[in-house]
């Protein structure tokens, strides 16, 4: 946690604005959260939250730790789950999904982890029970991340697979 805060303080945030400037196609409104706060929450989500079985305790601990800092205090009405779900949905809104594909938690998390690891060139092993959307997530990411040929501007800014 302290490392993530230190990295935020050192970074200029140029790429953060581009990468996290996603827009939802739905009209869901979220309270204003700073770009740096969003980057920190999503970083901790990718690093820790996705891997945990009991996420509630982690979220409570994270809110307590964030409230101790002045610059990372969450605005009233903002929940970590909502911010993470917003990012997942915004990313999926910019990808090619069939009309009959359910946006369940396993699919969203697999897609987000694949996209993040591809962008950062981090090896990823996707392991899970049969039917947990591993192959479907790979197919969606592969068809959506086509670089400049992508239909979405967000996906055009990302690497080609």
PDB file of N, CA, C and O in Angstrom, residues 9-80:
ATOM      1  N   UNK A   9       2.994   9.448  -5.953  1.00  0.00           N
ATOM      2  CA  UNK A   9       3.624  10.738  -5.699  1.00  0.00           C
ATOM      3  C   UNK A   9       4.727  11.041  -6.701  1.00  0.00           C
ATOM      4  O   UNK A   9       4.965  12.181  -7.046  1.00  0.00           O
ATOM      5  N   UNK A  10       5.417  10.001  -7.168  1.00  0.00           N
ATOM      6  CA  UNK A  10       6.521  10.191  -8.110  1.00  0.00           C
ATOM      7  C   UNK A  10       6.054  10.327  -9.556  1.00  0.00           C
ATOM      8  O   UNK A  10       6.766  10.858 -10.388  1.00  0.00           O
ATOM      9  N   UNK A  11       4.877   9.798  -9.851  1.00  0.00           N
ATOM     10  CA  UNK A  11       4.437   9.773 -11.251  1.00  0.00           C
ATOM     11  C   UNK A  11       3.841  11.109 -11.675  1.00  0.00           C
ATOM     12  O   UNK A  11       3.255  11.830 -10.882  1.00  0.00           O
ATOM     13  N   UNK A  12       3.995  11.390 -12.951  1.00  0.00           N
ATOM     14  CA  UNK A  12       3.431  12.615 -13.516  1.00  0.00           C
ATOM     15  C   UNK A  12       1.973  12.415 -13.879  1.00  0.00           C
ATOM     16  O   UNK A  12       1.218  13.362 -13.990  1.00  0.00           O
ATOM     17  N   UNK A  13       1.574  11.179 -14.115  1.00  0.00           N
ATOM     18  CA  UNK A  13       0.178  10.882 -14.401  1.00  0.00           C
ATOM     19  C   UNK A  13      -0.242  11.097 -15.836  1.00  0.00           C
ATOM     20  O   UNK A  13      -1.422  11.102 -16.133  1.00  0.00           O
ATOM     21  N   UNK A  14       0.698  11.256 -16.767  1.00  0.00           N
ATOM     22  CA  UNK A  14       0.315  11.506 -18.161  1.00  0.00           C
ATOM     23  C   UNK A  14      -0.447  10.322 -18.749  1.00  0.00           C
ATOM     24  O   UNK A  14      -1.507  10.492 -19.328  1.00  0.00           O
ATOM     25  N   UNK A  15       0.091   9.112 -18.615  1.00  0.00           N
ATOM     26  CA  UNK A  15      -0.560   7.942 -19.191  1.00  0.00           C
ATOM     27  C   UNK A  15      -1.801   7.540 -18.413  1.00  0.00           C
ATOM     28  O   UNK A  15      -2.707   6.942 -18.959  1.00  0.00           O
ATOM     29  N   UNK A  16      -1.830   7.865 -17.124  1.00  0.00           N
ATOM     30  CA  UNK A  16      -2.994   7.526 -16.314  1.00  0.00           C
ATOM     31  C   UNK A  16      -4.231   8.209 -16.878  1.00  0.00           C
ATOM     32  O   UNK A  16      -5.284   7.605 -16.992  1.00  0.00           O
ATOM     33  N   UNK A  17      -4.105   9.465 -17.252  1.00  0.00           N
ATOM     34  CA  UNK A  17      -5.257  10.192 -17.780  1.00  0.00           C
ATOM     35  C   UNK A  17      -5.779   9.543 -19.055  1.00  0.00           C
ATOM     36  O   UNK A  17      -6.972   9.442 -19.259  1.00  0.00           O
ATOM     37  N   UNK A  18      -4.865   9.124 -19.928  1.00  0.00           N
ATOM     38  CA  UNK A  18      -5.291   8.497 -21.181  1.00  0.00           C
ATOM     39  C   UNK A  18      -5.953   7.154 -20.923  1.00  0.00           C
ATOM     40  O   UNK A  18      -7.017   6.862 -21.433  1.00  0.00           O
ATOM     41  N   UNK A  19      -5.302   6.321 -20.127  1.00  0.00           N
ATOM     42  CA  UNK A  19      -5.765   4.948 -19.916  1.00  0.00           C
ATOM     43  C   UNK A  19      -7.053   4.887 -19.099  1.00  0.00           C
ATOM     44  O   UNK A  19      -7.876   4.026 -19.335  1.00  0.00           O
ATOM     45  N   UNK A  20      -7.208   5.753 -18.116  1.00  0.00           N
ATOM     46  CA  UNK A  20      -8.374   5.690 -17.243  1.00  0.00           C
ATOM     47  C   UNK A  20      -9.463   6.670 -17.640  1.00  0.00           C
ATOM     48  O   UNK A  20     -10.411   6.859 -16.919  1.00  0.00           O
ATOM     49  N   UNK A  21      -9.343   7.262 -18.800  1.00  0.00           N
ATOM     50  CA  UNK A  21     -10.353   8.194 -19.273  1.00  0.00           C
ATOM     51  C   UNK A  21     -11.498   7.475 -19.951  1.00  0.00           C
ATOM     52  O   UNK A  21     -12.093   7.978 -20.890  1.00  0.00           O
ATOM     53  N   UNK A  22     -11.815   6.291 -19.493  1.00  0.00           N
ATOM     54  CA  UNK A  22     -12.881   5.498 -20.084  1.00  0.00           C
ATOM     55  C   UNK A  22     -14.232   6.127 -19.806  1.00  0.00           C
ATOM     56  O   UNK A  22     -14.436   6.749 -18.782  1.00  0.00           O
ATOM     57  N   UNK A  23     -15.136   5.936 -20.691  1.00  0.00           N
ATOM     58  CA  UNK A  23     -16.498   6.435 -20.512  1.00  0.00           C
ATOM     59  C   UNK A  23     -17.469   5.264 -20.592  1.00  0.00           C
ATOM     60  O   UNK A  23     -17.333   4.389 -21.435  1.00  0.00           O
ATOM     61  N   UNK A  24     -18.430   5.273 -19.719  1.00  0.00           N
ATOM     62  CA  UNK A  24     -19.470   4.250 -19.771  1.00  0.00           C
ATOM     63  C   UNK A  24     -20.498   4.631 -20.822  1.00  0.00           C
ATOM     64  O   UNK A  24     -20.839   5.786 -20.977  1.00  0.00           O
ATOM     65  N   UNK A  25     -20.989   3.621 -21.531  1.00  0.00           N
ATOM     66  CA  UNK A  25     -22.045   3.915 -22.486  1.00  0.00           C
ATOM     67  C   UNK A  25     -23.375   4.104 -21.759  1.00  0.00           C
ATOM     68  O   UNK A  25     -24.262   4.755 -22.249  1.00  0.00           O
ATOM     69  N   UNK A  26     -23.485   3.530 -20.572  1.00  0.00           N
ATOM     70  CA  UNK A  26     -24.709   3.723 -19.795  1.00  0.00           C
ATOM     71  C   UNK A  26     -24.653   5.086 -19.108  1.00  0.00           C
ATOM     72  O   UNK A  26     -23.629   5.741 -19.078  1.00  0.00           O
ATOM     73  N   UNK A  27     -25.741   5.482 -18.538  1.00  0.00           N
ATOM     74  CA  UNK A  27     -25.842   6.802 -17.922  1.00  0.00           C
ATOM     75  C   UNK A  27     -25.557   6.762 -16.423  1.00  0.00           C
ATOM     76  O   UNK A  27     -25.900   7.691 -15.719  1.00  0.00           O
ATOM     77  N   UNK A  28     -24.924   5.686 -15.935  1.00  0.00           N
ATOM     78  CA  UNK A  28     -24.644   5.570 -14.510  1.00  0.00           C
ATOM     79  C   UNK A  28     -23.680   6.670 -14.072  1.00  0.00           C
ATOM     80  O   UNK A  28     -22.632   6.844 -14.647  1.00  0.00           O
ATOM     81  N   UNK A  29     -24.072   7.405 -13.063  1.00  0.00           N
ATOM     82  CA  UNK A  29     -23.241   8.495 -12.556  1.00  0.00           C
ATOM     83  C   UNK A  29     -22.540   8.048 -11.280  1.00  0.00           C
ATOM     84  O   UNK A  29     -23.153   7.485 -10.391  1.00  0.00           O
ATOM     85  N   UNK A  30     -21.249   8.307 -11.203  1.00  0.00           N
ATOM     86  CA  UNK A  30     -20.485   8.042  -9.999  1.00  0.00           C
ATOM     87  C   UNK A  30     -19.969   9.363  -9.452  1.00  0.00           C
ATOM     88  O   UNK A  30     -19.717  10.285 -10.213  1.00  0.00           O
ATOM     89  N   UNK A  31     -19.797   9.454  -8.132  1.00  0.00           N
ATOM     90  CA  UNK A  31     -19.199  10.670  -7.583  1.00  0.00           C
ATOM     91  C   UNK A  31     -17.814  10.898  -8.180  1.00  0.00           C
ATOM     92  O   UNK A  31     -17.141   9.960  -8.583  1.00  0.00           O
ATOM     93  N   UNK A  32     -17.404  12.139  -8.228  1.00  0.00           N
ATOM     94  CA  UNK A  32     -16.113  12.490  -8.794  1.00  0.00           C
ATOM     95  C   UNK A  32     -14.998  11.901  -7.934  1.00  0.00           C
ATOM     96  O   UNK A  32     -14.959  12.116  -6.728  1.00  0.00           O
ATOM     97  N   UNK A  33     -14.120  11.149  -8.583  1.00  0.00           N
ATOM     98  CA  UNK A  33     -12.938  10.598  -7.931  1.00  0.00           C
ATOM     99  C   UNK A  33     -11.750  11.057  -8.766  1.00  0.00           C
ATOM    100  O   UNK A  33     -11.792  11.014  -9.990  1.00  0.00           O
ATOM    101  N   UNK A  34     -10.698  11.494  -8.107  1.00  0.00           N
ATOM    102  CA  UNK A  34      -9.537  11.981  -8.850  1.00  0.00           C
ATOM    103  C   UNK A  34      -8.908  10.845  -9.648  1.00  0.00           C
ATOM    104  O   UNK A  34      -9.052   9.674  -9.307  1.00  0.00           O
ATOM    105  N   UNK A  35      -8.216  11.207 -10.707  1.00  0.00           N
ATOM    106  CA  UNK A  35      -7.536  10.225 -11.556  1.00  0.00           C
ATOM    107  C   UNK A  35      -6.539   9.412 -10.739  1.00  0.00           C
ATOM    108  O   UNK A  35      -6.445   8.198 -10.888  1.00  0.00           O
ATOM    109  N   UNK A  36      -5.822  10.069  -9.849  1.00  0.00           N
ATOM    110  CA  UNK A  36      -4.831   9.366  -9.042  1.00  0.00           C
ATOM    111  C   UNK A  36      -5.486   8.417  -8.044  1.00  0.00           C
ATOM    112  O   UNK A  36      -4.987   7.326  -7.797  1.00  0.00           O
ATOM    113  N   UNK A  37      -6.606   8.831  -7.482  1.00  0.00           N
ATOM    114  CA  UNK A  37      -7.330   7.965  -6.560  1.00  0.00           C
ATOM    115  C   UNK A  37      -7.856   6.741  -7.301  1.00  0.00           C
ATOM    116  O   UNK A  37      -7.742   5.614  -6.813  1.00  0.00           O
ATOM    117  N   UNK A  38      -8.414   6.968  -8.483  1.00  0.00           N
ATOM    118  CA  UNK A  38      -8.921   5.865  -9.296  1.00  0.00           C
ATOM    119  C   UNK A  38      -7.783   4.915  -9.661  1.00  0.00           C
ATOM    120  O   UNK A  38      -7.933   3.695  -9.580  1.00  0.00           O
ATOM    121  N   UNK A  39      -6.630   5.458 -10.024  1.00  0.00           N
ATOM    122  CA  UNK A  39      -5.482   4.625 -10.379  1.00  0.00           C
ATOM    123  C   UNK A  39      -5.034   3.779  -9.189  1.00  0.00           C
ATOM    124  O   UNK A  39      -4.718   2.595  -9.346  1.00  0.00           O
ATOM    125  N   UNK A  40      -5.023   4.373  -8.003  1.00  0.00           N
ATOM    126  CA  UNK A  40      -4.615   3.634  -6.814  1.00  0.00           C
ATOM    127  C   UNK A  40      -5.597   2.514  -6.501  1.00  0.00           C
ATOM    128  O   UNK A  40      -5.190   1.372  -6.260  1.00  0.00           O
ATOM    129  N   UNK A  41      -6.880   2.809  -6.516  1.00  0.00           N
ATOM    130  CA  UNK A  41      -7.895   1.797  -6.214  1.00  0.00           C
ATOM    131  C   UNK A  41      -7.832   0.659  -7.231  1.00  0.00           C
ATOM    132  O   UNK A  41      -7.870  -0.520  -6.866  1.00  0.00           O
ATOM    133  N   UNK A  42      -7.688   0.995  -8.506  1.00  0.00           N
ATOM    134  CA  UNK A  42      -7.644  -0.046  -9.534  1.00  0.00           C
ATOM    135  C   UNK A  42      -6.355  -0.851  -9.473  1.00  0.00           C
ATOM    136  O   UNK A  42      -6.354  -2.053  -9.718  1.00  0.00           O
ATOM    137  N   UNK A  43      -5.253  -0.207  -9.114  1.00  0.00           N
ATOM    138  CA  UNK A  43      -3.991  -0.930  -8.946  1.00  0.00           C
ATOM    139  C   UNK A  43      -4.102  -1.933  -7.815  1.00  0.00           C
ATOM    140  O   UNK A  43      -3.719  -3.099  -7.964  1.00  0.00           O
ATOM    141  N   UNK A  44      -4.628  -1.503  -6.689  1.00  0.00           N
ATOM    142  CA  UNK A  44      -4.802  -2.413  -5.567  1.00  0.00           C
ATOM    143  C   UNK A  44      -5.813  -3.505  -5.892  1.00  0.00           C
ATOM    144  O   UNK A  44      -5.673  -4.644  -5.444  1.00  0.00           O
ATOM    145  N   UNK A  45      -6.787  -3.185  -6.707  1.00  0.00           N
ATOM    146  CA  UNK A  45      -7.766  -4.183  -7.135  1.00  0.00           C
ATOM    147  C   UNK A  45      -7.106  -5.275  -7.963  1.00  0.00           C
ATOM    148  O   UNK A  45      -7.336  -6.458  -7.748  1.00  0.00           O
ATOM    149  N   UNK A  46      -6.279  -4.862  -8.926  1.00  0.00           N
ATOM    150  CA  UNK A  46      -5.609  -5.833  -9.787  1.00  0.00           C
ATOM    151  C   UNK A  46      -4.605  -6.656  -8.990  1.00  0.00           C
ATOM    152  O   UNK A  46      -4.511  -7.869  -9.154  1.00  0.00           O
ATOM    153  N   UNK A  47      -3.863  -5.999  -8.111  1.00  0.00           N
ATOM    154  CA  UNK A  47      -2.814  -6.695  -7.357  1.00  0.00           C
ATOM    155  C   UNK A  47      -3.364  -7.616  -6.268  1.00  0.00           C
ATOM    156  O   UNK A  47      -2.801  -8.685  -6.029  1.00  0.00           O
ATOM    157  N   UNK A  48      -4.404  -7.208  -5.576  1.00  0.00           N
ATOM    158  CA  UNK A  48      -4.855  -7.950  -4.405  1.00  0.00           C
ATOM    159  C   UNK A  48      -6.308  -8.395  -4.465  1.00  0.00           C
ATOM    160  O   UNK A  48      -6.629  -9.554  -4.240  1.00  0.00           O
ATOM    161  N   UNK A  49      -7.209  -7.466  -4.734  1.00  0.00           N
ATOM    162  CA  UNK A  49      -8.641  -7.690  -4.612  1.00  0.00           C
ATOM    163  C   UNK A  49      -9.116  -8.887  -5.429  1.00  0.00           C
ATOM    164  O   UNK A  49      -9.881  -9.718  -4.944  1.00  0.00           O
ATOM    165  N   UNK A  50      -8.661  -9.000  -6.658  1.00  0.00           N
ATOM    166  CA  UNK A  50      -9.113 -10.059  -7.554  1.00  0.00           C
ATOM    167  C   UNK A  50      -8.725 -11.441  -7.036  1.00  0.00           C
ATOM    168  O   UNK A  50      -9.419 -12.413  -7.295  1.00  0.00           O
ATOM    169  N   UNK A  51      -7.649 -11.524  -6.294  1.00  0.00           N
ATOM    170  CA  UNK A  51      -7.126 -12.813  -5.838  1.00  0.00           C
ATOM    171  C   UNK A  51      -7.736 -13.306  -4.532  1.00  0.00           C
ATOM    172  O   UNK A  51      -7.513 -14.439  -4.140  1.00  0.00           O
ATOM    173  N   UNK A  52      -8.470 -12.464  -3.836  1.00  0.00           N
ATOM    174  CA  UNK A  52      -8.967 -12.813  -2.512  1.00  0.00           C
ATOM    175  C   UNK A  52     -10.311 -13.525  -2.550  1.00  0.00           C
ATOM    176  O   UNK A  52     -11.162 -13.217  -3.376  1.00  0.00           O
ATOM    177  N   UNK A  53     -10.489 -14.445  -1.620  1.00  0.00           N
ATOM    178  CA  UNK A  53     -11.785 -15.097  -1.471  1.00  0.00           C
ATOM    179  C   UNK A  53     -12.707 -14.241  -0.608  1.00  0.00           C
ATOM    180  O   UNK A  53     -13.885 -14.117  -0.882  1.00  0.00           O
ATOM    181  N   UNK A  54     -12.168 -13.664   0.464  1.00  0.00           N
ATOM    182  CA  UNK A  54     -12.944 -12.793   1.342  1.00  0.00           C
ATOM    183  C   UNK A  54     -12.540 -11.353   1.062  1.00  0.00           C
ATOM    184  O   UNK A  54     -11.571 -10.843   1.621  1.00  0.00           O
ATOM    185  N   UNK A  55     -13.272 -10.695   0.212  1.00  0.00           N
ATOM    186  CA  UNK A  55     -12.920  -9.344  -0.226  1.00  0.00           C
ATOM    187  C   UNK A  55     -13.434  -8.256   0.706  1.00  0.00           C
ATOM    188  O   UNK A  55     -12.920  -7.150   0.710  1.00  0.00           O
ATOM    189  N   UNK A  56     -14.420  -8.560   1.505  1.00  0.00           N
ATOM    190  CA  UNK A  56     -15.024  -7.553   2.377  1.00  0.00           C
ATOM    191  C   UNK A  56     -14.016  -7.054   3.402  1.00  0.00           C
ATOM    192  O   UNK A  56     -13.900  -5.846   3.628  1.00  0.00           O
ATOM    193  N   UNK A  57     -13.267  -7.968   4.023  1.00  0.00           N
ATOM    194  CA  UNK A  57     -12.268  -7.559   5.016  1.00  0.00           C
ATOM    195  C   UNK A  57     -11.193  -6.688   4.377  1.00  0.00           C
ATOM    196  O   UNK A  57     -10.749  -5.710   4.966  1.00  0.00           O
ATOM    197  N   UNK A  58     -10.763  -7.045   3.172  1.00  0.00           N
ATOM    198  CA  UNK A  58      -9.755  -6.260   2.465  1.00  0.00           C
ATOM    199  C   UNK A  58     -10.276  -4.857   2.173  1.00  0.00           C
ATOM    200  O   UNK A  58      -9.564  -3.877   2.366  1.00  0.00           O
ATOM    201  N   UNK A  59     -11.521  -4.762   1.727  1.00  0.00           N
ATOM    202  CA  UNK A  59     -12.109  -3.464   1.415  1.00  0.00           C
ATOM    203  C   UNK A  59     -12.214  -2.594   2.665  1.00  0.00           C
ATOM    204  O   UNK A  59     -11.911  -1.393   2.613  1.00  0.00           O
ATOM    205  N   UNK A  60     -12.607  -3.189   3.779  1.00  0.00           N
ATOM    206  CA  UNK A  60     -12.703  -2.427   5.028  1.00  0.00           C
ATOM    207  C   UNK A  60     -11.332  -1.910   5.448  1.00  0.00           C
ATOM    208  O   UNK A  60     -11.185  -0.750   5.827  1.00  0.00           O
ATOM    209  N   UNK A  61     -10.316  -2.785   5.375  1.00  0.00           N
ATOM    210  CA  UNK A  61      -8.957  -2.391   5.751  1.00  0.00           C
ATOM    211  C   UNK A  61      -8.454  -1.286   4.824  1.00  0.00           C
ATOM    212  O   UNK A  61      -7.834  -0.321   5.271  1.00  0.00           O
ATOM    213  N   UNK A  62      -8.743  -1.411   3.544  1.00  0.00           N
ATOM    214  CA  UNK A  62      -8.291  -0.416   2.571  1.00  0.00           C
ATOM    215  C   UNK A  62      -8.940   0.941   2.809  1.00  0.00           C
ATOM    216  O   UNK A  62      -8.265   1.977   2.759  1.00  0.00           O
ATOM    217  N   UNK A  63     -10.218   0.956   3.111  1.00  0.00           N
ATOM    218  CA  UNK A  63     -10.915   2.218   3.400  1.00  0.00           C
ATOM    219  C   UNK A  63     -10.317   2.874   4.643  1.00  0.00           C
ATOM    220  O   UNK A  63     -10.112   4.088   4.674  1.00  0.00           O
ATOM    221  N   UNK A  64     -10.002   2.077   5.658  1.00  0.00           N
ATOM    222  CA  UNK A  64      -9.383   2.621   6.883  1.00  0.00           C
ATOM    223  C   UNK A  64      -8.022   3.228   6.545  1.00  0.00           C
ATOM    224  O   UNK A  64      -7.702   4.335   6.976  1.00  0.00           O
ATOM    225  N   UNK A  65      -7.216   2.519   5.758  1.00  0.00           N
ATOM    226  CA  UNK A  65      -5.891   3.015   5.403  1.00  0.00           C
ATOM    227  C   UNK A  65      -5.982   4.279   4.538  1.00  0.00           C
ATOM    228  O   UNK A  65      -5.206   5.215   4.724  1.00  0.00           O
ATOM    229  N   UNK A  66      -6.923   4.278   3.594  1.00  0.00           N
ATOM    230  CA  UNK A  66      -7.080   5.456   2.733  1.00  0.00           C
ATOM    231  C   UNK A  66      -7.556   6.670   3.515  1.00  0.00           C
ATOM    232  O   UNK A  66      -7.182   7.799   3.210  1.00  0.00           O
ATOM    233  N   UNK A  67      -8.397   6.439   4.517  1.00  0.00           N
ATOM    234  CA  UNK A  67      -8.923   7.565   5.289  1.00  0.00           C
ATOM    235  C   UNK A  67      -7.841   8.230   6.142  1.00  0.00           C
ATOM    236  O   UNK A  67      -8.002   9.365   6.567  1.00  0.00           O
ATOM    237  N   UNK A  68      -6.729   7.546   6.361  1.00  0.00           N
ATOM    238  CA  UNK A  68      -5.623   8.121   7.136  1.00  0.00           C
ATOM    239  C   UNK A  68      -4.817   9.132   6.321  1.00  0.00           C
ATOM    240  O   UNK A  68      -4.099   9.936   6.890  1.00  0.00           O
ATOM    241  N   UNK A  69      -4.929   9.062   5.005  1.00  0.00           N
ATOM    242  CA  UNK A  69      -4.183   9.993   4.154  1.00  0.00           C
ATOM    243  C   UNK A  69      -5.101  11.108   3.699  1.00  0.00           C
ATOM    244  O   UNK A  69      -6.289  10.892   3.475  1.00  0.00           O
ATOM    245  N   UNK A  70      -4.554  12.271   3.531  1.00  0.00           N
ATOM    246  CA  UNK A  70      -5.361  13.408   3.114  1.00  0.00           C
ATOM    247  C   UNK A  70      -5.705  13.333   1.625  1.00  0.00           C
ATOM    248  O   UNK A  70      -6.831  13.578   1.225  1.00  0.00           O
ATOM    249  N   UNK A  71      -4.720  12.978   0.805  1.00  0.00           N
ATOM    250  CA  UNK A  71      -4.932  13.015  -0.639  1.00  0.00           C
ATOM    251  C   UNK A  71      -5.671  11.795  -1.191  1.00  0.00           C
ATOM    252  O   UNK A  71      -6.147  11.834  -2.312  1.00  0.00           O
ATOM    253  N   UNK A  72      -5.790  10.724  -0.412  1.00  0.00           N
ATOM    254  CA  UNK A  72      -6.449   9.519  -0.917  1.00  0.00           C
ATOM    255  C   UNK A  72      -7.745   9.192  -0.182  1.00  0.00           C
ATOM    256  O   UNK A  72      -8.251   8.087  -0.287  1.00  0.00           O
ATOM    257  N   UNK A  73      -8.278  10.136   0.543  1.00  0.00           N
ATOM    258  CA  UNK A  73      -9.539   9.899   1.243  1.00  0.00           C
ATOM    259  C   UNK A  73     -10.664   9.787   0.217  1.00  0.00           C
ATOM    260  O   UNK A  73     -10.781  10.615  -0.676  1.00  0.00           O
ATOM    261  N   UNK A  74     -11.472   8.754   0.348  1.00  0.00           N
ATOM    262  CA  UNK A  74     -12.580   8.564  -0.584  1.00  0.00           C
ATOM    263  C   UNK A  74     -13.673   9.592  -0.325  1.00  0.00           C
ATOM    264  O   UNK A  74     -14.008   9.864   0.828  1.00  0.00           O
ATOM    265  N   UNK A  75     -14.244  10.161  -1.393  1.00  0.00           N
ATOM    266  CA  UNK A  75     -15.375  11.081  -1.207  1.00  0.00           C
ATOM    267  C   UNK A  75     -16.577  10.348  -0.617  1.00  0.00           C
ATOM    268  O   UNK A  75     -16.699   9.132  -0.751  1.00  0.00           O
ATOM    269  N   UNK A  76     -17.441  11.092   0.042  1.00  0.00           N
ATOM    270  CA  UNK A  76     -18.644  10.485   0.618  1.00  0.00           C
ATOM    271  C   UNK A  76     -19.478   9.863  -0.496  1.00  0.00           C
ATOM    272  O   UNK A  76     -19.634  10.434  -1.564  1.00  0.00           O
ATOM    273  N   UNK A  77     -20.006   8.702  -0.223  1.00  0.00           N
ATOM    274  CA  UNK A  77     -20.857   8.021  -1.194  1.00  0.00           C
ATOM    275  C   UNK A  77     -20.101   7.120  -2.162  1.00  0.00           C
ATOM    276  O   UNK A  77     -20.713   6.423  -2.947  1.00  0.00           O
ATOM    277  N   UNK A  78     -18.772   7.107  -2.105  1.00  0.00           N
ATOM    278  CA  UNK A  78     -17.980   6.262  -2.999  1.00  0.00           C
ATOM    279  C   UNK A  78     -17.617   4.982  -2.273  1.00  0.00           C
ATOM    280  O   UNK A  78     -17.086   5.015  -1.169  1.00  0.00           O
ATOM    281  N   UNK A  79     -17.950   3.881  -2.890  1.00  0.00           N
ATOM    282  CA  UNK A  79     -17.560   2.575  -2.351  1.00  0.00           C
ATOM    283  C   UNK A  79     -16.540   1.952  -3.292  1.00  0.00           C
ATOM    284  O   UNK A  79     -16.615   2.131  -4.509  1.00  0.00           O
ATOM    285  N   UNK A  80     -15.606   1.236  -2.737  1.00  0.00           N
ATOM    286  CA  UNK A  80     -14.560   0.608  -3.553  1.00  0.00           C
ATOM    287  C   UNK A  80     -15.158  -0.339  -4.587  1.00  0.00           C
ATOM    288  O   UNK A  80     -14.732  -0.360  -5.739  1.00  0.00           O
TER     289      UNK A  80
END
